Short mmCIF file of C-alpha atoms and ligand atoms in Angstrom, two decimals:
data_model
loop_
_atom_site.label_atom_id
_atom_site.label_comp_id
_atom_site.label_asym_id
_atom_site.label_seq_id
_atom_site.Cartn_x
_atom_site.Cartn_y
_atom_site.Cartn_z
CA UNK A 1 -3.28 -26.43 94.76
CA UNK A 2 -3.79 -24.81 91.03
CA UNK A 3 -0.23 -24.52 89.65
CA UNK A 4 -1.65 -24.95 86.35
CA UNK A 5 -4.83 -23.43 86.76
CA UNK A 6 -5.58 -21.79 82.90
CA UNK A 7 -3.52 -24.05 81.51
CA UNK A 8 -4.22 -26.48 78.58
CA UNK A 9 -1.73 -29.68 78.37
CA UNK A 10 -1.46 -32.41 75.74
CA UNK A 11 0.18 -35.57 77.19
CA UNK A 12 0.78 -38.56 75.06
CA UNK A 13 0.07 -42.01 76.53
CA UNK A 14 -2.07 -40.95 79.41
CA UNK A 15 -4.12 -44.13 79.66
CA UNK A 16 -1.78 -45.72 81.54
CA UNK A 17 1.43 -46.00 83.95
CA UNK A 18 3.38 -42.77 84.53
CA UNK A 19 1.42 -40.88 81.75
CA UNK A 20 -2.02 -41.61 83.54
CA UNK A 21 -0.11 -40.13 86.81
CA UNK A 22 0.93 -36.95 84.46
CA UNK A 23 -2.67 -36.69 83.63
CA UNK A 24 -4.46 -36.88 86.69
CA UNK A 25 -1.57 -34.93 88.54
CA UNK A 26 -2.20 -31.91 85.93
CA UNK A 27 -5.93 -32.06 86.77
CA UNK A 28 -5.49 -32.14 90.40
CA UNK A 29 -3.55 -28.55 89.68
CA UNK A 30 -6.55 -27.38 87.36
CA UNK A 31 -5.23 -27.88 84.16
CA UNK A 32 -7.56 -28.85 81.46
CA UNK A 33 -6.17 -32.03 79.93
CA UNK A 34 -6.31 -33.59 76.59
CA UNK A 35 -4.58 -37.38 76.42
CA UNK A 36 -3.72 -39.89 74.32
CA UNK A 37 -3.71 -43.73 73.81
CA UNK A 38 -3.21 -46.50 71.37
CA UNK A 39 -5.46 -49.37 72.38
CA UNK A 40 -7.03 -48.87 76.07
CA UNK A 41 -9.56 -47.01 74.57
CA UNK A 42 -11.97 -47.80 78.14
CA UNK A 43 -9.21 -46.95 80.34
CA UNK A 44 -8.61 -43.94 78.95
CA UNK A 45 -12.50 -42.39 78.38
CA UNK A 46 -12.58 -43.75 81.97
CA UNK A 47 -9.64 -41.62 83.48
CA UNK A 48 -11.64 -38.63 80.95
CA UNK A 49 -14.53 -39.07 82.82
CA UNK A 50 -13.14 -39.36 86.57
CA UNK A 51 -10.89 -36.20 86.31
CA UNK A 52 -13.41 -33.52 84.86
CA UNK A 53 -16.02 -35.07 87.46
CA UNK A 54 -13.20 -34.77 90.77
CA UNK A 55 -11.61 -31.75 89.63
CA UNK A 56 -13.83 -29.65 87.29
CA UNK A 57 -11.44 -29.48 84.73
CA UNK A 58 -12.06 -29.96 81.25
CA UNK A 59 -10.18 -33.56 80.45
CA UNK A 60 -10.66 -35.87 77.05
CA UNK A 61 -9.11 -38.84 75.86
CA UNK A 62 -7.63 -38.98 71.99
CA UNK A 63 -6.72 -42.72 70.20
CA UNK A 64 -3.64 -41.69 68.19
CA UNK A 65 -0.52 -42.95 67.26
CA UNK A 66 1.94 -41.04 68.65
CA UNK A 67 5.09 -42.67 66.24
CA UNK A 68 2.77 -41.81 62.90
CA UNK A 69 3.63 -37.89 62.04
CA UNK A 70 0.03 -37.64 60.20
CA UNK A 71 -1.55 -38.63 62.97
CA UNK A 72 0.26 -35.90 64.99
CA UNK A 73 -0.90 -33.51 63.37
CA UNK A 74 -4.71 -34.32 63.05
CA UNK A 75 -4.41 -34.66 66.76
CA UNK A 76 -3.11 -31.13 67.41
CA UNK A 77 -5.96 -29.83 65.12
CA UNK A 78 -8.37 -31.51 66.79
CA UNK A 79 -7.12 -30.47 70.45
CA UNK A 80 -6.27 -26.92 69.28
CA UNK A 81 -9.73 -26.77 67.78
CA UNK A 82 -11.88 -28.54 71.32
CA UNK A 83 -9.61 -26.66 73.90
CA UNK A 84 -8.42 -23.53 71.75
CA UNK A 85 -4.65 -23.67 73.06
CA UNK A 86 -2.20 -25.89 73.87
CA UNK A 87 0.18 -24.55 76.88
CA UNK A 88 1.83 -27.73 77.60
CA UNK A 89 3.33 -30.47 75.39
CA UNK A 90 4.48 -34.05 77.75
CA UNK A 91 6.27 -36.31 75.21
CA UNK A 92 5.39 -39.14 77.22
CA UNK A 93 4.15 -42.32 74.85
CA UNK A 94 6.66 -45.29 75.04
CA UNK A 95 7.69 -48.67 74.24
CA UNK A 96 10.22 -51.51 75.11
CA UNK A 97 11.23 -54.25 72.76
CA UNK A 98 14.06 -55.62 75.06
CA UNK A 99 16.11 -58.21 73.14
CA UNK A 100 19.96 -58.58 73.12
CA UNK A 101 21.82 -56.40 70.05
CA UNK A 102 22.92 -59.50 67.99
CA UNK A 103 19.21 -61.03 68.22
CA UNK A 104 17.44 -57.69 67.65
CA UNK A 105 15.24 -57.19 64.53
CA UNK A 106 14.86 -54.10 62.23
CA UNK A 107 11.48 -54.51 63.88
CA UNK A 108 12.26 -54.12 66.94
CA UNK A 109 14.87 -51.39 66.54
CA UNK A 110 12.17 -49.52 64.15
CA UNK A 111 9.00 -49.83 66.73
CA UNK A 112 11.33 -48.35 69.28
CA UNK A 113 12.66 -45.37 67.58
CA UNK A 114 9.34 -44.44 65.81
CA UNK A 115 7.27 -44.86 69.58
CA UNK A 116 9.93 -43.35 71.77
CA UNK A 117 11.87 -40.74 69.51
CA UNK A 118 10.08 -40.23 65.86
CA UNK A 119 7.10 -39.49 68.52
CA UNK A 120 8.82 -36.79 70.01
CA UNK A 121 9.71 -34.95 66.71
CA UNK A 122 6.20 -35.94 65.23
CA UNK A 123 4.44 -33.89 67.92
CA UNK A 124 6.65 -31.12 69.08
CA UNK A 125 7.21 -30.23 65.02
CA UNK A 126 3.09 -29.34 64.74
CA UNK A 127 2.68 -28.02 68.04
CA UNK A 128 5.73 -25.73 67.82
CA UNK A 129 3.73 -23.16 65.20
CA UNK A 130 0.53 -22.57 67.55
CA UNK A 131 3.30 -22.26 70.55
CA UNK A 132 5.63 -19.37 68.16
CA UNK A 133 2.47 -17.89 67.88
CA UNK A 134 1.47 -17.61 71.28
CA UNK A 135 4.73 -16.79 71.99
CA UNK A 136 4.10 -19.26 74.99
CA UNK A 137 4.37 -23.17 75.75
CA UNK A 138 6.43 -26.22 77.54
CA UNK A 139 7.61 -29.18 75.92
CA UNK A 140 8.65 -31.61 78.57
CA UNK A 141 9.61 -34.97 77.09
CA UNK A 142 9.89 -38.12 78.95
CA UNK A 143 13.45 -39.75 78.68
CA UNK A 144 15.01 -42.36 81.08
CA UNK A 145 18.23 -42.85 82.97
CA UNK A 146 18.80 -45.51 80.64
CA UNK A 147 19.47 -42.64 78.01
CA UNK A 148 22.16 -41.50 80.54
CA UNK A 149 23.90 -44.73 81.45
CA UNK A 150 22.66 -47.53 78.24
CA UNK A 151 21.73 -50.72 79.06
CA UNK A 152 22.53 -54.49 77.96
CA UNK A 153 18.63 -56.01 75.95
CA UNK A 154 17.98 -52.11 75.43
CA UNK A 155 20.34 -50.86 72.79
CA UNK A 156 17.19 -49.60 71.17
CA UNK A 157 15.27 -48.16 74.02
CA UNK A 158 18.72 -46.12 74.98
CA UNK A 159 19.12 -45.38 71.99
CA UNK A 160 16.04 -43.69 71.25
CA UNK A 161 16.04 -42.22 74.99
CA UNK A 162 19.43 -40.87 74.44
CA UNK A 163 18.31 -38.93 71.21
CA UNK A 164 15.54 -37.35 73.18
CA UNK A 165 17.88 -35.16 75.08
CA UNK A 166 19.42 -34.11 72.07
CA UNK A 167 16.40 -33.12 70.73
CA UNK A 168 15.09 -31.40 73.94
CA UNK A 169 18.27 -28.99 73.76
CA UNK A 170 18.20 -28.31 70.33
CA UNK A 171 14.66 -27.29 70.33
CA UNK A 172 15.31 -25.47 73.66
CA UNK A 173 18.17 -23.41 71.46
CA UNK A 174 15.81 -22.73 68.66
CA UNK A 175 12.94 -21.77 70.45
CA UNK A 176 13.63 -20.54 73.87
CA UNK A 177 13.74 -16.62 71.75
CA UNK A 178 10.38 -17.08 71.37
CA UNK A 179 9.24 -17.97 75.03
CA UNK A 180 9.59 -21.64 74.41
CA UNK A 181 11.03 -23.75 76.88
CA UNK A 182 11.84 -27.80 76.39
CA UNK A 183 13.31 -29.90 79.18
CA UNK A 184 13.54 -33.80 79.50
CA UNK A 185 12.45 -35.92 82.51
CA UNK A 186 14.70 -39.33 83.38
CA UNK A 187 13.08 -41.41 84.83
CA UNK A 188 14.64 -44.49 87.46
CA UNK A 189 12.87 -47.41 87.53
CA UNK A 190 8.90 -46.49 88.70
CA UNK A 191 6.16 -48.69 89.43
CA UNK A 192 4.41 -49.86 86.80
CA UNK A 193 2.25 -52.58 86.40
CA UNK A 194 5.39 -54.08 84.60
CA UNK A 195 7.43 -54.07 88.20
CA UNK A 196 3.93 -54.73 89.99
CA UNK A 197 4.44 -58.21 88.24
CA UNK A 198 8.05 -58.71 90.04
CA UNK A 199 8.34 -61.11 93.13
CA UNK A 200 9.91 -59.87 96.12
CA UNK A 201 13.58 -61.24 95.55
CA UNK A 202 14.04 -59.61 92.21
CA UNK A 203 12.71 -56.41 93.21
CA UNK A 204 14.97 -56.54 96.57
CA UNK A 205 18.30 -56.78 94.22
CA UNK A 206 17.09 -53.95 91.79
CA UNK A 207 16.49 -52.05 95.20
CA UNK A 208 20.25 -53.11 96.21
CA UNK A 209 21.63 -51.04 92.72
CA UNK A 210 18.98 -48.46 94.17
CA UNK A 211 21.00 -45.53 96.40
CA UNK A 212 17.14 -44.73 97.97
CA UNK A 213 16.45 -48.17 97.80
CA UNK A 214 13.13 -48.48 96.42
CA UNK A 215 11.40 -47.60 92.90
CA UNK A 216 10.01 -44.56 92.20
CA UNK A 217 6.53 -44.00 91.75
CA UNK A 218 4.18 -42.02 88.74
CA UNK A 219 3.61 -39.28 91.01
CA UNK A 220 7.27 -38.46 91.86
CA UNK A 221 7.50 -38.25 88.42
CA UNK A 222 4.43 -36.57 87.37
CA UNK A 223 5.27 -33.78 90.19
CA UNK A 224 8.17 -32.84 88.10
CA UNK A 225 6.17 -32.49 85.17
CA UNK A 226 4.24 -30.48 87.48
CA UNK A 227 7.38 -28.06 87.88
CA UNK A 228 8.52 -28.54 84.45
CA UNK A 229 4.85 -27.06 82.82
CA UNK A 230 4.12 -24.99 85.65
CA UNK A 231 5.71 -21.13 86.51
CA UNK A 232 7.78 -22.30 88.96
CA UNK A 233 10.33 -22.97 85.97
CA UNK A 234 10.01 -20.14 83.82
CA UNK A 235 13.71 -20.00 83.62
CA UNK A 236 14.44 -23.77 83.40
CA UNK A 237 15.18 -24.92 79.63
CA UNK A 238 17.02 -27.05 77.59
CA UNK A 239 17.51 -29.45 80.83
CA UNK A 240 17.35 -32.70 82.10
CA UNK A 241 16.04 -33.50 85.28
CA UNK A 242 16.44 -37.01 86.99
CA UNK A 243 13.55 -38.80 88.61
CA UNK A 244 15.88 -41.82 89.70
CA UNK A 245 16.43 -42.09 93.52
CA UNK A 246 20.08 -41.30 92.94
CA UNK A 247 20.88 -44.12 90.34
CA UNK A 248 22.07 -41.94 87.67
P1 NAP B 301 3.24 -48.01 80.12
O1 NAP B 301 2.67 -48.27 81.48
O2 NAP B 301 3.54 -49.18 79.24
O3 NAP B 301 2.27 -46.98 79.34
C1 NAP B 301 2.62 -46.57 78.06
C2 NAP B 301 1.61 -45.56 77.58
O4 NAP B 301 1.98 -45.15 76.26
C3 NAP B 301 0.20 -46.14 77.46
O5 NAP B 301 -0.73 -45.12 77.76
C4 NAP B 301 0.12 -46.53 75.99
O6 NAP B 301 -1.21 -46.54 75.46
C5 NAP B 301 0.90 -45.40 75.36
N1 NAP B 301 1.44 -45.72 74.05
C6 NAP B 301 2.26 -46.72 73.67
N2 NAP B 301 2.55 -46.63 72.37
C7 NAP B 301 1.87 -45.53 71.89
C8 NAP B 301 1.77 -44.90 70.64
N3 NAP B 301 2.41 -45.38 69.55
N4 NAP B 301 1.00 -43.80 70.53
C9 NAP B 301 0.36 -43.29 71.61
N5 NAP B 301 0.43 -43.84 72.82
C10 NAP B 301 1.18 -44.96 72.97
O7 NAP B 301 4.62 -47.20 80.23
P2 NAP B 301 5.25 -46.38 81.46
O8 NAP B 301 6.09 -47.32 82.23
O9 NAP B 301 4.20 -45.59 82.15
O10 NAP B 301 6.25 -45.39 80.67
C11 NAP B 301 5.86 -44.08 80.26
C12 NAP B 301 7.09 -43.35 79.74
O11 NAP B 301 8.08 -43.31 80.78
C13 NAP B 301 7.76 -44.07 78.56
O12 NAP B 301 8.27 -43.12 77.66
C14 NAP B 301 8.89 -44.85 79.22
O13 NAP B 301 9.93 -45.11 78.32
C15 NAP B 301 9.29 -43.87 80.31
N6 NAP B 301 10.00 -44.50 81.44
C16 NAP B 301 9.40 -45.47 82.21
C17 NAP B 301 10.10 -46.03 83.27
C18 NAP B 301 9.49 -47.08 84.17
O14 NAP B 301 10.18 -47.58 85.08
N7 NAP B 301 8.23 -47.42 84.03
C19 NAP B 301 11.40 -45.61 83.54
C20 NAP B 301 11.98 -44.63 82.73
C21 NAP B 301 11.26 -44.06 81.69
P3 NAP B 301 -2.17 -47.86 75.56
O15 NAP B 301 -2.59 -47.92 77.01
O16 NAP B 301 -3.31 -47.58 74.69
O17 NAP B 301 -1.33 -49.01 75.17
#
């Protein structure tokens, strides 16, 4: 398939997890792809390497901090100026620093909001001129279901996924004159190589709360990104959509 075929996309965290599924999903549908991590610098060159060799698609790997705004915008200059466009945005980079409110730290609370939300303002605010002026571009930013419904240990994480919608219809308000759409992806619980590391009895009662009874996986969620950045969606903004097997 080439849904994205012409297409340039910028996805943050792509070394690993859902973001690596983003990544090599947007390939497979002949997007060129640039990525980005923080410290699995092999990983990521890696993924680089394997997805312009299978797919014949132009695909690089970035280290930069998605929660430092300066950053940001050295990386969009340096994608804009290897790649020449940037179609697609995927807000995707995130953290959890799980500890009940009362024991939480300014730390923790800070390294959440500045991964999972700063993030999102960092790199939709330089991306957004080059998109105006293409009069072009989807920003799809990765939430979670635990934006929707909070959750006890995660104050921070819900908080900072609960200001991501928000932001996605905000932008979607300001924008969407200009040919700019912004949506949000919530995610359920997905495998990961966190829930990999779950035995059997645990994973059987998150599966009970579970109305599909089972976790998602990266490509379920990386196929609505597919959607999301694709034409199939050229009316679809300022939304949410739920990846979530019915939890939410
Ligand atoms: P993951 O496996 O831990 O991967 C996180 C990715 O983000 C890695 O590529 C990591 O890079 C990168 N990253 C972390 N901090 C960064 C920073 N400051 N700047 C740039 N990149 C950074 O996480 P995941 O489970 O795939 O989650 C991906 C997104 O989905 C997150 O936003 C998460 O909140 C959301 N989500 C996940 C689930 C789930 O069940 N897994 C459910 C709902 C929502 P390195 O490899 O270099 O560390």
């Amino acid at each position: 398939m080439s849904l994205l075929k012409g297409k340039t996309a910028l996805i943050t965290g792509g070394s690993r997890g859902i973001g690596a599924a983003i990544v090599s999903r947007y390939a497979e549908e002949g997007a060129d792809v640039a990525f980005t991590y923080l410290s699995s610098e092999e990983k990521a060159n890696a993924l680089a390497k394997e997805l312009a060799g299978k797919h014949g698609v132009k695909a690089m790997a970035y280290r930069s901090d998605a929660s430092d705004f300066a950053q940001a915008a050295e990386l969009v200059k340096a994608v804009l100026a290897e790649f020449g466009k940037i179609d697609i945005l995927v807000n995707n980079a995130g953290i959890t620093r799980d500890n009940l409110m009362l024991r939480m730290s300014e730390e923790q609370w800070d390294q959440v909001i500045n991964t999972n939300l700063k993030s999102v303002f960092n790199l939709t605010k330089h991306i957004a001129r080059p998109m105006l002026k293409a009069r072009a571009g989807s920003i799809i930013n990765i939430s979670s279901i635990v934006g929707i419904t909070g959750n006890a240990g995660q104050a921070n994480y819900a908080a900072s996924k609960a200001g991501i919608f928000g932001f996605t219809k905000s932008i979607a308000k300001e924008i969407g004159s200009r040919g700019i759409r912004c949506n949000a992806v919530a995610p359920g619980f997905i495998e990961t190589e966190m829930t990999e590391a779950l035995d059997e009895k645990t994973k059987e009662n998150y599966f009970s709360n579970i109305p599909m009874k089972r976790f998602g996986t990266g490509k379920e969620v990386a196929d609505a990104c597919v959607f999301l950045g694709s034409d199939l969606s050229t009316y679809v903004s300022g939304q949410t959509l739920s990846v979530c097997g019915a939890l939410s």
